[in-house]
C-alpha cells in the first residue's frame, strides 16, 4: 500500500501548478473517484475545488488529492487509480526504460509522445468494439437482432510553452443501436450525443465524432477554454441544468476562481433543428450560461445559474449577452426580445465522511400567484395547475463504503419535471440542440427515481448496477402537446389550467442494467453488460420492451450510455 502513496506524492509535487490545464473528458471513471475522495476526506471543501461544472482539469483536483493523502482518508484502490491518472495527465512523467520499437510507448500512457522544450504531445488510439444480441417487442410485434459498435479513432493532447493546452478526439463510427436509441431517432431524426449521421446497412448508423479545444490561463485566477466539447452541471446521475446528453457544442468558457468562489461563463452555439436548410446548412441559435459556486461552509456548497437561449436573423450572436456579469433577464427586457431564460440553483452537502446530499432547482417560467394556487389550493380551483408553472426539481444522496465495505458506493436520485418545462412558444428557442434535450434525456412532464450501485473489489474490476423507473405523460396526436415533447410549441397545449405532472397518455418506463468492467491495461477495458428496458402504456402503439447482452472492448474511450 505504501508504494501507491509514494506514487501519489510524486505526482502531486512534480505537477507544475502554473502550467496549462488539460481537462478530463466526461464519461471518465475519474469523476466517480474524485467524488469518493471528496466525501471521504471529511467533506471539508478547499477554496480552489468546485465540482459543480464538469469537465474540470486534473490541476483542479490535485489540492483535493493532497489533502486526502496527508489526511489518511484515501485507501489503496483509490490511490492506485489516482496515481495512474496523474501520470496520464502529467505529460512529462511516466517514462519507460524500454519503449516499443524505440518510439512507441516511451511513456506508459501514450502510444506516441514528444517531450521537447516548449512542446509536449501525447497521441493515443481510440478503439471501441462491441457486439450484442437484442430481443424485444415493439407495439405488439416481436423482434430480435444483432447490435454492434465499431469505433476507431485517435486522441491528441498537448501543451505549448507550459501555458497553452490543446486536445482533440476524433472517431469514425458505425453502430446498430438498441431499441430506445432507434425510437429516439424515429421521433427526433437525431442520434443522442451526436450531430449528423447517415444510415448504415440494415438499421445501422454511420457518423463521425469530433471534439477539441484550446485552453490557457489568462491570469492567476482566470482561465479560458474554447472549442467543441461537452459540459455537465451538477452532482447527480442526471442534470436538470445542463447535461452531456446532447451533441458537443462550440463553446467559449471563462473560469474565474477567487476566495471561496468559482464563477463560470459559457457561451455556446446550438443547432436549431436536425433538418438542413435548402442551402445544406443548419439553422443556428445560441445560448449563454453563467454559474457561480460558493463554499458557504466547510461542508456546504451552493450554486446559482442563469441561462438564456436566443436566436437572431442571419444567425447572428446577440452581443449584449457577452457581458459576463449581468442578469440575462434584464438584458432580455431591455432588448424587448422573446428569448428563453432559465434560472435556478444547485447544492451539495457532505456528511461525516460517508454521505453527500445534493440537488437542483430550475425555474423556467412561473408566477407567484399561480404557484400559491398550485400548492395551497385544491384541484377544484379553476386556476389550479397553470401551464406556465414550469420548473424542475432534483434531490439525491450518495453513500460511500456502504456497510463499511471498501469501494461499495450507492446513489439514489429523484427527478421531477413539470409539463412544458424547457419548451417554448417558438420551438426554435426550446432547450435543445440538434433536436436533443440539453437537460433530461426524457424531456419533461415526468417523475423519476434512479439508483446506481458500484463495487470495486480490486484495482482492475468494477461491478455496477443502474436502474430507474419513470412515470410520464405522452402525446398521442402530433397536433397536441401535453408537455413532454420539447420540440413542440407550448401553443399546442390543450388547456391552460388543470395541468399536472405526467398528464397525457400514462406511461411507466423501467430500466435495469448490470455490468462488469475489467481493466486489462492502462485505459484498456473489457465490458460485459446486460440491459433490460420496458414501457407500459394504455395504448398498444406505445408498448415497447427490449433486452440485450453486450460484450465489448475499449481503449481510451468511455462506455456508451443507453440509460434513457
Coordinates of C-alpha atoms in Angstrom, one line a residue:
X1 CA 0.0 0.0 0.0
X2 CA 2.9 2.4 0.7
X3 CA 4.1 2.3 -2.8
X4 CA 0.8 3.8 -4.1
X5 CA 1.1 6.8 -1.7
X6 CA 4.7 7.3 -2.9
X7 CA 3.4 7.5 -6.5
X8 CA 0.7 9.9 -5.3
X9 CA 3.2 12.2 -3.6
X10 CA 5.5 12.1 -6.6
X11 CA 2.6 13.1 -8.9
X12 CA 1.5 15.9 -6.6
X13 CA 4.9 17.6 -6.2
X14 CA 6.0 17.1 -9.8
X15 CA 3.0 18.8 -11.2
X16 CA 3.5 22.4 -12.2
X17 CA 0.6 24.3 -10.9
X18 CA 1.3 27.2 -13.2
X19 CA 1.1 25.2 -16.4
X20 CA -1.8 24.9 -18.8
X21 CA -4.8 22.9 -17.9
X22 CA -5.7 19.5 -19.5
X23 CA -9.4 18.8 -18.9
X24 CA -10.6 15.3 -18.1
X25 CA -13.3 14.2 -20.7
X26 CA -16.8 13.4 -19.4
X27 CA -17.6 9.8 -19.1
X28 CA -14.2 9.1 -17.5
X29 CA -14.4 6.9 -14.3
X30 CA -12.1 9.6 -12.7
X31 CA -15.2 11.7 -11.8
X32 CA -16.6 8.9 -9.6
X33 CA -13.1 8.7 -8.0
X34 CA -13.0 12.4 -7.3
X35 CA -16.4 12.4 -5.7
X36 CA -15.4 9.4 -3.4
X37 CA -12.3 11.2 -2.2
X38 CA -14.1 14.4 -1.7
X39 CA -16.7 12.7 0.6
X40 CA -14.1 10.5 2.4
X41 CA -11.8 13.4 3.1
X42 CA -14.3 14.7 5.7
X43 CA -16.4 16.9 3.5
X44 CA -14.1 19.8 4.1
X45 CA -14.1 21.8 0.8
X46 CA -11.0 23.5 -0.4
X47 CA -11.4 27.0 -1.7
X48 CA -9.9 26.1 -5.1
X49 CA -12.1 23.0 -5.7
X50 CA -15.6 23.3 -7.1
X51 CA -17.1 20.2 -8.8
X52 CA -20.4 21.7 -10.0
X53 CA -19.4 22.2 -13.6
X54 CA -17.7 19.3 -15.4
X55 CA -15.4 18.8 -17.2
X56 CA -12.7 20.1 -14.9
X57 CA -8.9 19.8 -15.1
X58 CA -6.6 17.5 -13.3
X59 CA -4.9 20.5 -11.8
X60 CA -8.2 21.4 -10.1
X61 CA -8.3 18.1 -8.1
X62 CA -4.6 17.9 -7.1
X63 CA -5.2 20.0 -3.9
X64 CA -8.1 17.7 -3.0
X65 CA -5.8 14.7 -3.5
X66 CA -3.1 16.3 -1.4
X67 CA -5.5 16.9 1.4
X68 CA -6.9 13.3 1.3
X69 CA -3.4 11.8 1.1
X70 CA -2.0 13.6 4.1
X71 CA -5.3 13.1 6.0
X72 CA -5.1 9.3 5.6
X73 CA -8.6 9.3 4.1
X74 CA -7.7 7.6 0.8
X75 CA -7.4 3.8 0.5
X76 CA -5.0 1.8 -1.7
X77 CA -7.6 1.2 -4.5
X78 CA -8.3 4.9 -4.8
X79 CA -4.6 5.8 -4.5
X80 CA -3.7 3.4 -7.3
X81 CA -6.4 4.8 -9.6
X82 CA -5.3 8.4 -8.9
X83 CA -1.6 7.7 -9.4
X84 CA -2.4 6.2 -12.8
X85 CA -4.5 9.2 -13.7
X86 CA -1.8 11.6 -12.6
X87 CA 0.8 10.1 -14.9
X88 CA -1.7 10.1 -17.8
X89 CA -2.2 13.9 -17.5
X90 CA 1.3 14.9 -16.5
X91 CA 2.8 14.6 -19.9
X92 CA 6.5 14.6 -19.0
X93 CA 6.3 11.8 -16.4
X94 CA 5.9 8.0 -16.6
X95 CA 8.9 7.3 -18.8
X96 CA 9.5 3.6 -19.8
X97 CA 13.0 2.2 -19.8
X98 CA 12.3 0.1 -22.9
X99 CA 10.0 1.7 -25.5
X100 CA 8.4 -0.4 -28.2
X101 CA 10.4 -0.1 -31.5
X102 CA 12.3 2.8 -29.8
X103 CA 9.5 5.3 -30.5
X104 CA 6.2 3.8 -29.2
X105 CA 5.0 3.8 -25.6
X106 CA 8.1 5.6 -24.4
X107 CA 5.6 6.8 -21.8
X108 CA 3.4 4.4 -20.0
X109 CA 0.2 6.2 -21.0
X110 CA 0.9 7.2 -24.6
X111 CA 1.3 5.3 -27.9
X112 CA 3.5 8.2 -29.2
X113 CA 4.8 11.2 -27.3
X114 CA 7.0 14.2 -27.7
X115 CA 8.7 15.9 -24.8
X116 CA 10.7 18.8 -26.1
X117 CA 11.5 22.3 -24.9
X118 CA 8.2 24.3 -25.0
X119 CA 6.2 21.5 -26.5
X120 CA 4.6 18.3 -25.1
X121 CA 2.4 15.9 -27.1
X122 CA 0.6 12.7 -26.4
X123 CA -1.1 10.6 -29.1
X124 CA -3.3 7.6 -28.4
X125 CA -5.5 5.3 -30.5
X126 CA -9.2 5.1 -29.7
X127 CA -10.9 1.7 -30.1
X128 CA -14.4 0.6 -29.1
X129 CA -15.7 -2.7 -30.4
X130 CA -18.8 -4.3 -29.0
X131 CA -21.4 -6.9 -30.0
X132 CA -24.8 -7.7 -28.6
X133 CA -27.9 -9.7 -29.2
X134 CA -31.2 -7.9 -28.6
X135 CA -34.7 -9.4 -28.1
X136 CA -37.7 -7.2 -27.8
X137 CA -41.3 -6.2 -28.6
X138 CA -42.4 -3.1 -30.3
X139 CA -46.2 -2.3 -30.5
X140 CA -47.0 -5.9 -30.1
X141 CA -44.5 -7.2 -32.7
X142 CA -41.6 -9.4 -31.6
X143 CA -38.1 -8.8 -33.0
X144 CA -34.6 -10.0 -32.4
X145 CA -31.4 -8.7 -33.9
X146 CA -27.7 -8.3 -33.5
X147 CA -26.2 -5.0 -32.3
X148 CA -22.7 -3.7 -32.7
X149 CA -20.4 -0.8 -32.0
X150 CA -17.4 -0.2 -34.3
X151 CA -15.4 2.8 -33.3
X152 CA -11.9 3.7 -34.5
X153 CA -10.0 6.9 -34.0
X154 CA -7.3 8.8 -32.2
X155 CA -6.9 11.4 -29.4
X156 CA -4.2 14.1 -29.2
X157 CA -3.4 16.2 -26.2
X158 CA -0.5 18.5 -25.6
X159 CA 0.9 21.7 -24.1
X160 CA 2.8 24.6 -25.7
X161 CA 5.1 26.8 -23.7
X162 CA 3.7 25.5 -20.5
X163 CA 0.7 27.8 -21.0
X164 CA -1.5 26.7 -23.8
X165 CA -3.1 23.3 -23.8
X166 CA -4.9 21.5 -26.6
X167 CA -7.0 18.4 -27.0
X168 CA -8.6 16.6 -30.0
X169 CA -10.7 13.5 -30.0
X170 CA -11.7 12.0 -33.5
X171 CA -13.5 8.8 -34.2
X172 CA -15.3 7.1 -37.2
X173 CA -18.3 5.1 -36.0
X174 CA -20.7 2.5 -37.3
X175 CA -23.4 1.2 -34.9
X176 CA -26.6 -0.7 -34.7
X177 CA -28.2 0.7 -31.6
X178 CA -30.6 -0.6 -29.0
X179 CA -34.4 0.0 -29.4
X180 CA -34.5 3.1 -27.2
X181 CA -32.0 4.8 -29.4
X182 CA -33.8 3.8 -32.6
X183 CA -37.1 5.1 -31.2
X184 CA -35.4 8.4 -30.3
X185 CA -34.1 8.7 -33.9
X186 CA -37.6 8.0 -35.3
X187 CA -39.2 10.8 -33.3
X188 CA -36.5 13.4 -33.5
X189 CA -34.3 12.5 -36.6
X190 CA -31.3 12.7 -34.3
X191 CA -28.8 10.4 -32.6
X192 CA -28.2 11.1 -28.9
X193 CA -24.9 12.7 -28.2
X194 CA -24.1 13.2 -31.9
X195 CA -24.8 15.5 -34.8
X196 CA -25.1 14.5 -38.4
X197 CA -25.4 10.8 -39.2
X198 CA -26.4 8.6 -42.1
X199 CA -27.9 5.1 -42.5
X200 CA -25.5 2.2 -42.5
X201 CA -26.6 -1.2 -43.9
X202 CA -29.7 -2.6 -42.2
X203 CA -30.9 -0.5 -39.2
X204 CA -27.4 0.9 -38.6
X205 CA -26.0 4.4 -38.4
X206 CA -22.7 5.8 -39.6
X207 CA -21.3 9.1 -38.1
X208 CA -18.1 11.0 -37.4
X209 CA -17.5 12.3 -33.9
X210 CA -15.1 15.2 -33.2
X211 CA -14.2 17.1 -30.1
X212 CA -11.4 19.5 -29.4
X213 CA -10.4 22.6 -27.6
X214 CA -7.6 25.0 -26.7
X215 CA -7.2 26.4 -23.2
X216 CA -4.9 28.9 -21.5
X217 CA -4.6 30.8 -18.2
X218 CA -5.3 34.5 -18.6
X219 CA -4.2 35.5 -15.1
X220 CA -3.5 33.6 -11.8
X221 CA -7.3 33.4 -11.2
X222 CA -8.8 33.4 -14.6
X223 CA -8.5 30.8 -17.4
X224 CA -10.3 30.3 -20.7
X225 CA -11.3 27.3 -22.9
X226 CA -12.5 27.4 -26.4
X227 CA -13.6 24.5 -28.6
X228 CA -16.2 21.9 -29.3
X229 CA -16.9 19.8 -26.3
X230 CA -19.5 18.8 -23.6
X231 CA -20.2 20.1 -20.2
X232 CA -22.3 18.9 -17.2
X233 CA -23.6 21.0 -14.3
X234 CA -24.4 19.2 -11.1
X235 CA -23.6 16.2 -8.9
X236 CA -26.3 13.8 -10.0
X237 CA -26.8 11.0 -12.4
X238 CA -28.9 13.4 -14.4
X239 CA -28.5 17.2 -14.7
X240 CA -31.6 19.3 -15.0
X241 CA -29.5 22.4 -15.7
X242 CA -27.0 21.3 -18.4
X243 CA -26.2 17.6 -19.3
X244 CA -24.0 15.8 -21.7
X245 CA -26.9 14.0 -23.4
X246 CA -26.8 16.3 -26.5
X247 CA -24.0 16.7 -29.0
X248 CA -20.8 18.5 -28.3
X249 CA -21.1 22.3 -28.6
X250 CA -18.8 25.0 -29.8
X251 CA -18.2 26.8 -26.5
X252 CA -16.2 29.7 -25.1
X253 CA -15.7 29.0 -21.4
X254 CA -14.3 31.5 -18.9
X255 CA -13.4 30.2 -15.4
X256 CA -12.8 32.7 -12.6
X257 CA -11.6 31.4 -9.1
X258 CA -11.3 33.8 -6.2
X259 CA -11.6 33.4 -2.5
X260 CA -14.3 30.7 -1.9
X261 CA -16.0 31.5 -5.3
X262 CA -15.8 30.0 -8.7
X263 CA -17.6 31.9 -11.5
X264 CA -18.0 30.3 -14.9
X265 CA -19.3 31.7 -18.2
X266 CA -20.4 29.5 -21.1
X267 CA -21.2 31.0 -24.5
X268 CA -22.2 28.3 -27.0
X269 CA -23.5 27.8 -30.5
X270 CA -26.5 25.5 -30.9
X271 CA -28.3 23.9 -33.9
X272 CA -31.9 24.9 -34.2
X273 CA -33.1 21.5 -35.6
X274 CA -31.8 18.4 -37.2
X275 CA -33.1 19.4 -40.6
X276 CA -30.8 21.2 -43.0
X277 CA -31.9 24.3 -45.0
X278 CA -32.1 24.3 -48.8
X279 CA -28.5 25.5 -48.9
X280 CA -27.4 22.4 -47.0
X281 CA -26.5 24.2 -43.7
X282 CA -28.3 24.1 -40.4
X283 CA -30.1 26.9 -38.7
X284 CA -28.3 28.3 -35.7
X285 CA -29.3 29.5 -32.3
X286 CA -27.2 30.4 -29.3
X287 CA -27.0 30.1 -25.5
X288 CA -25.2 31.8 -22.7
X289 CA -24.9 30.5 -19.1
X290 CA -23.3 31.9 -16.0
X291 CA -22.9 29.9 -12.9
X292 CA -21.5 30.9 -9.6
X293 CA -20.4 28.3 -7.0
X294 CA -19.6 29.2 -3.3
X295 CA -18.3 27.1 -0.5
X296 CA -20.7 28.5 2.2
X297 CA -19.3 26.4 5.0
X298 CA -16.7 23.6 5.2
X299 CA -19.3 21.1 4.1
X300 CA -22.0 23.1 2.2
X301 CA -21.7 24.3 -1.4
X302 CA -24.3 26.4 -3.2
X303 CA -24.5 27.3 -6.8
X304 CA -26.7 29.7 -8.8
X305 CA -27.1 29.9 -12.5
X306 CA -28.9 31.7 -15.3
X307 CA -29.2 30.6 -18.9
X308 CA -30.6 32.3 -22.0
X309 CA -31.4 30.7 -25.4
X310 CA -31.8 33.1 -28.2
X311 CA -31.8 33.4 -32.0
X312 CA -31.4 36.4 -34.3
X313 CA -31.9 36.9 -38.1
X314 CA -28.9 35.9 -40.1
X315 CA -27.6 33.5 -37.4
X316 CA -26.0 36.4 -35.6
X317 CA -24.9 36.3 -31.9
X318 CA -26.6 38.9 -29.6
X319 CA -23.5 40.8 -28.3
X320 CA -25.4 42.1 -25.2
X321 CA -25.3 38.5 -23.8
X322 CA -21.5 38.5 -23.9
X323 CA -21.5 40.7 -20.7
X324 CA -20.2 38.1 -18.1
X325 CA -21.6 39.9 -15.1
X326 CA -25.2 40.8 -15.8
X327 CA -28.6 39.3 -15.4
X328 CA -29.8 37.9 -18.7
X329 CA -33.5 38.6 -17.8
X330 CA -32.6 42.3 -17.5
X331 CA -30.9 42.2 -20.9
X332 CA -33.8 40.4 -22.5
X333 CA -36.3 43.1 -21.2
X334 CA -34.1 45.9 -22.4
X335 CA -33.9 44.4 -25.9
X336 CA -37.7 43.7 -26.0
X337 CA -36.8 40.2 -27.1
X338 CA -38.7 37.0 -26.7
X339 CA -35.7 35.0 -25.6
X340 CA -36.0 31.9 -23.3
X341 CA -34.4 32.5 -19.9
X342 CA -34.0 29.8 -17.2
X343 CA -32.7 30.4 -13.6
X344 CA -32.1 28.2 -10.6
X345 CA -29.7 26.7 -8.1
X346 CA -27.8 23.6 -7.1
X347 CA -26.5 22.5 -3.7
X348 CA -24.2 19.8 -2.2
X349 CA -23.8 18.9 1.5
X350 CA -21.1 16.4 2.7
X351 CA -21.9 14.4 5.8
X352 CA -19.4 12.7 8.1
X353 CA -17.0 11.1 5.5
X354 CA -19.8 8.8 4.4
X355 CA -22.5 10.6 2.5
X356 CA -23.4 13.5 0.3
X357 CA -26.8 15.2 -0.3
X358 CA -27.3 17.1 -3.5
X359 CA -30.0 18.7 -5.6
X360 CA -31.0 21.2 -8.2
X361 CA -33.9 23.6 -8.8
X362 CA -34.7 25.0 -12.3
X363 CA -37.3 27.8 -12.8
X364 CA -38.3 28.2 -16.5
X365 CA -41.4 30.3 -16.1
X366 CA -43.7 30.9 -13.1
X367 CA -46.0 33.4 -11.4
X368 CA -46.0 33.6 -7.6
X369 CA -49.8 33.9 -7.6
X370 CA -50.1 30.8 -9.8
X371 CA -47.6 28.9 -7.6
X372 CA -49.5 29.7 -4.4
X373 CA -52.6 28.4 -6.1
X374 CA -50.8 25.3 -7.2
X375 CA -49.5 24.4 -3.7
X376 CA -52.2 25.7 -1.4
X377 CA -55.5 25.1 -3.1
X378 CA -57.3 22.0 -4.4
X379 CA -57.7 20.9 -8.0
X380 CA -61.3 22.1 -8.0
X381 CA -59.9 25.6 -8.2
X382 CA -60.4 26.8 -11.7
X383 CA -57.0 28.5 -11.7
X384 CA -55.1 25.4 -10.3
X385 CA -52.3 23.9 -12.5
X386 CA -51.4 26.9 -14.7
X387 CA -49.3 25.6 -17.6
X388 CA -46.7 28.3 -17.1
X389 CA -45.6 26.9 -13.7
X390 CA -42.6 25.4 -15.4
X391 CA -40.0 24.1 -13.0
X392 CA -37.8 21.0 -12.3
X393 CA -36.5 19.6 -9.0
X394 CA -33.8 17.1 -8.3
X395 CA -32.9 15.5 -4.9
X396 CA -30.3 12.9 -4.4
X397 CA -27.9 11.2 -2.0
X398 CA -24.6 9.4 -2.3
X399 CA -23.1 6.9 0.2
X400 CA -19.5 5.6 0.0
X401 CA -18.1 2.4 1.6
X402 CA -21.6 1.2 2.4
X403 CA -21.8 -1.2 5.3
X404 CA -18.2 -0.3 5.8
X405 CA -17.3 -2.3 2.7
X406 CA -14.4 -0.6 0.9
X407 CA -15.3 0.7 -2.6
X408 CA -19.0 -0.2 -2.3
X409 CA -20.9 3.0 -3.3
X410 CA -24.7 3.7 -3.6
X411 CA -26.5 6.6 -5.1
X412 CA -30.3 7.4 -5.1
X413 CA -31.9 10.2 -7.0
X414 CA -35.3 11.7 -7.6
X415 CA -36.2 14.0 -10.5
X416 CA -39.5 15.8 -11.0
X417 CA -40.1 18.0 -14.1
X418 CA -43.3 19.9 -14.7
X419 CA -45.1 19.8 -18.1
X420 CA -43.8 22.2 -20.7
X421 CA -40.5 22.9 -18.8
X422 CA -37.7 23.7 -21.3
X423 CA -40.2 24.1 -24.1
X424 CA -41.2 27.5 -25.5
X425 CA -43.8 29.3 -27.6
X426 CA -41.3 29.2 -30.5
X427 CA -39.8 25.7 -30.9
X428 CA -36.6 27.5 -32.2
X429 CA -36.0 28.7 -28.6
X430 CA -36.6 25.5 -26.8
X431 CA -33.8 24.0 -24.6
X432 CA -32.5 21.6 -27.2
X433 CA -29.5 21.2 -29.5
X434 CA -29.9 19.3 -32.8
X435 CA -33.3 18.1 -31.5
X436 CA -31.7 16.7 -28.4
X437 CA -32.6 17.8 -24.9
X438 CA -29.8 19.8 -23.2
X439 CA -31.1 18.6 -19.7
X440 CA -33.0 15.4 -19.0
X441 CA -33.0 12.8 -21.8
X442 CA -36.7 12.1 -21.5
X443 CA -37.7 15.8 -21.8
X444 CA -40.2 16.9 -19.3
X445 CA -43.6 16.0 -17.7
X446 CA -42.1 13.2 -15.6
X447 CA -41.3 11.8 -12.2
X448 CA -38.3 9.6 -11.9
X449 CA -36.5 7.5 -9.3
X450 CA -33.0 6.3 -10.1
X451 CA -30.4 4.1 -8.3
X452 CA -26.7 3.4 -9.0
X453 CA -24.6 0.8 -7.2
X454 CA -20.9 0.5 -7.8
X455 CA -18.5 -2.1 -6.3
X456 CA -14.8 -2.2 -7.0
X457 CA -13.3 -5.3 -5.3
X458 CA -9.9 -4.8 -6.9
X459 CA -8.0 -2.2 -8.9
X460 CA -8.9 -3.9 -12.2
X461 CA -12.6 -5.0 -11.7
X462 CA -15.7 -2.7 -11.5
X463 CA -19.2 -4.1 -10.9
X464 CA -22.1 -1.7 -11.5
X465 CA -26.0 -1.9 -11.3
X466 CA -28.0 1.0 -12.6
X467 CA -31.8 1.3 -12.8
X468 CA -34.7 3.8 -12.9
X469 CA -38.4 4.0 -13.1
X470 CA -40.1 7.0 -14.7
X471 CA -43.7 7.9 -14.8
X472 CA -44.5 10.3 -17.7
X473 CA -47.3 11.5 -19.9
X474 CA -47.0 11.0 -23.7
X475 CA -48.7 12.7 -26.7
X476 CA -51.0 10.6 -28.9
X477 CA -51.6 13.3 -31.5
X478 CA -48.9 15.4 -33.3
X479 CA -51.1 18.5 -33.0
X480 CA -51.3 18.4 -29.2
X481 CA -48.6 18.7 -26.6
X482 CA -49.1 17.5 -23.0
X483 CA -45.7 18.9 -22.1
X484 CA -43.2 16.1 -22.6
X485 CA -42.0 16.8 -26.1
X486 CA -39.6 19.7 -26.1
X487 CA -39.8 20.1 -29.9
X488 CA -43.4 21.2 -29.8
X489 CA -44.6 24.7 -29.2
X490 CA -46.3 25.5 -25.9
X491 CA -49.1 26.9 -28.1
X492 CA -50.1 23.3 -28.7
X493 CA -51.2 22.8 -25.1
X494 CA -54.8 21.5 -24.9
X495 CA -55.7 23.7 -21.9
X496 CA -54.1 26.5 -19.8
X497 CA -55.2 25.3 -16.3
X498 CA -55.6 21.9 -14.7
X499 CA -52.1 20.7 -15.8
X500 CA -50.2 18.2 -13.7
X501 CA -47.0 16.2 -13.9
X502 CA -47.3 13.0 -16.0
X503 CA -50.5 14.2 -17.7
X504 CA -51.4 12.8 -21.1
X505 CA -51.1 9.1 -22.0
X506 CA -50.0 7.5 -18.8
X507 CA -46.6 5.7 -19.3
X508 CA -44.4 3.8 -16.9
X509 CA -40.8 3.3 -18.1
X510 CA -38.4 0.9 -16.3
X511 CA -34.7 0.4 -17.0
X512 CA -32.3 -2.1 -15.4
X513 CA -28.6 -2.6 -16.3
X514 CA -25.8 -4.6 -14.7
X515 CA -22.3 -4.7 -15.9
X516 CA -18.7 -5.8 -15.3
X517 CA -15.7 -3.9 -16.5
X518 CA -12.2 -5.4 -16.3
X519 CA -9.1 -3.3 -16.8
X520 CA -6.5 -5.2 -18.9
X521 CA -4.0 -2.3 -19.0
X522 CA -4.0 1.5 -18.8
X523 CA -7.2 2.8 -20.4
X524 CA -7.9 -0.7 -21.8
X525 CA -11.2 -2.3 -20.6
X526 CA -13.3 -5.3 -21.4
X527 CA -17.0 -4.8 -20.7
X528 CA -19.9 -7.2 -20.2
X529 CA -23.4 -5.7 -19.9
X530 CA -26.9 -6.9 -19.5
X531 CA -29.7 -4.3 -20.1
X532 CA -33.5 -4.5 -19.9
X533 CA -35.9 -1.7 -20.7
X534 CA -39.7 -1.8 -20.7
X535 CA -42.5 0.8 -21.3
X536 CA -46.1 0.1 -20.1
X537 CA -48.9 2.3 -21.5
X538 CA -52.6 2.1 -22.1
X539 CA -52.1 2.3 -25.9
X540 CA -50.5 -0.7 -27.6
X541 CA -48.7 1.5 -30.1
X542 CA -46.5 2.7 -27.2
X543 CA -45.8 -0.7 -25.6
X544 CA -42.1 -1.4 -26.0
X545 CA -39.5 -3.7 -24.4
X546 CA -36.0 -4.9 -25.1
X547 CA -33.3 -6.9 -23.5
X548 CA -29.7 -7.4 -24.7
X549 CA -26.4 -8.9 -23.7
X550 CA -23.3 -6.9 -24.8
X551 CA -19.6 -7.8 -24.8
X552 CA -17.1 -5.1 -25.7
X553 CA -13.5 -3.9 -25.6
X554 CA -12.5 -0.3 -25.5
X555 CA -9.2 1.6 -25.4
X556 CA -9.1 5.3 -24.5
X557 CA -12.9 5.6 -24.7
X558 CA -15.7 6.0 -22.3
X559 CA -18.5 3.4 -22.2
X560 CA -21.6 4.2 -24.3
X561 CA -24.6 5.2 -22.2
X562 CA -28.1 4.0 -23.2
X563 CA -29.8 4.9 -19.9
X564 CA -32.9 6.7 -21.3

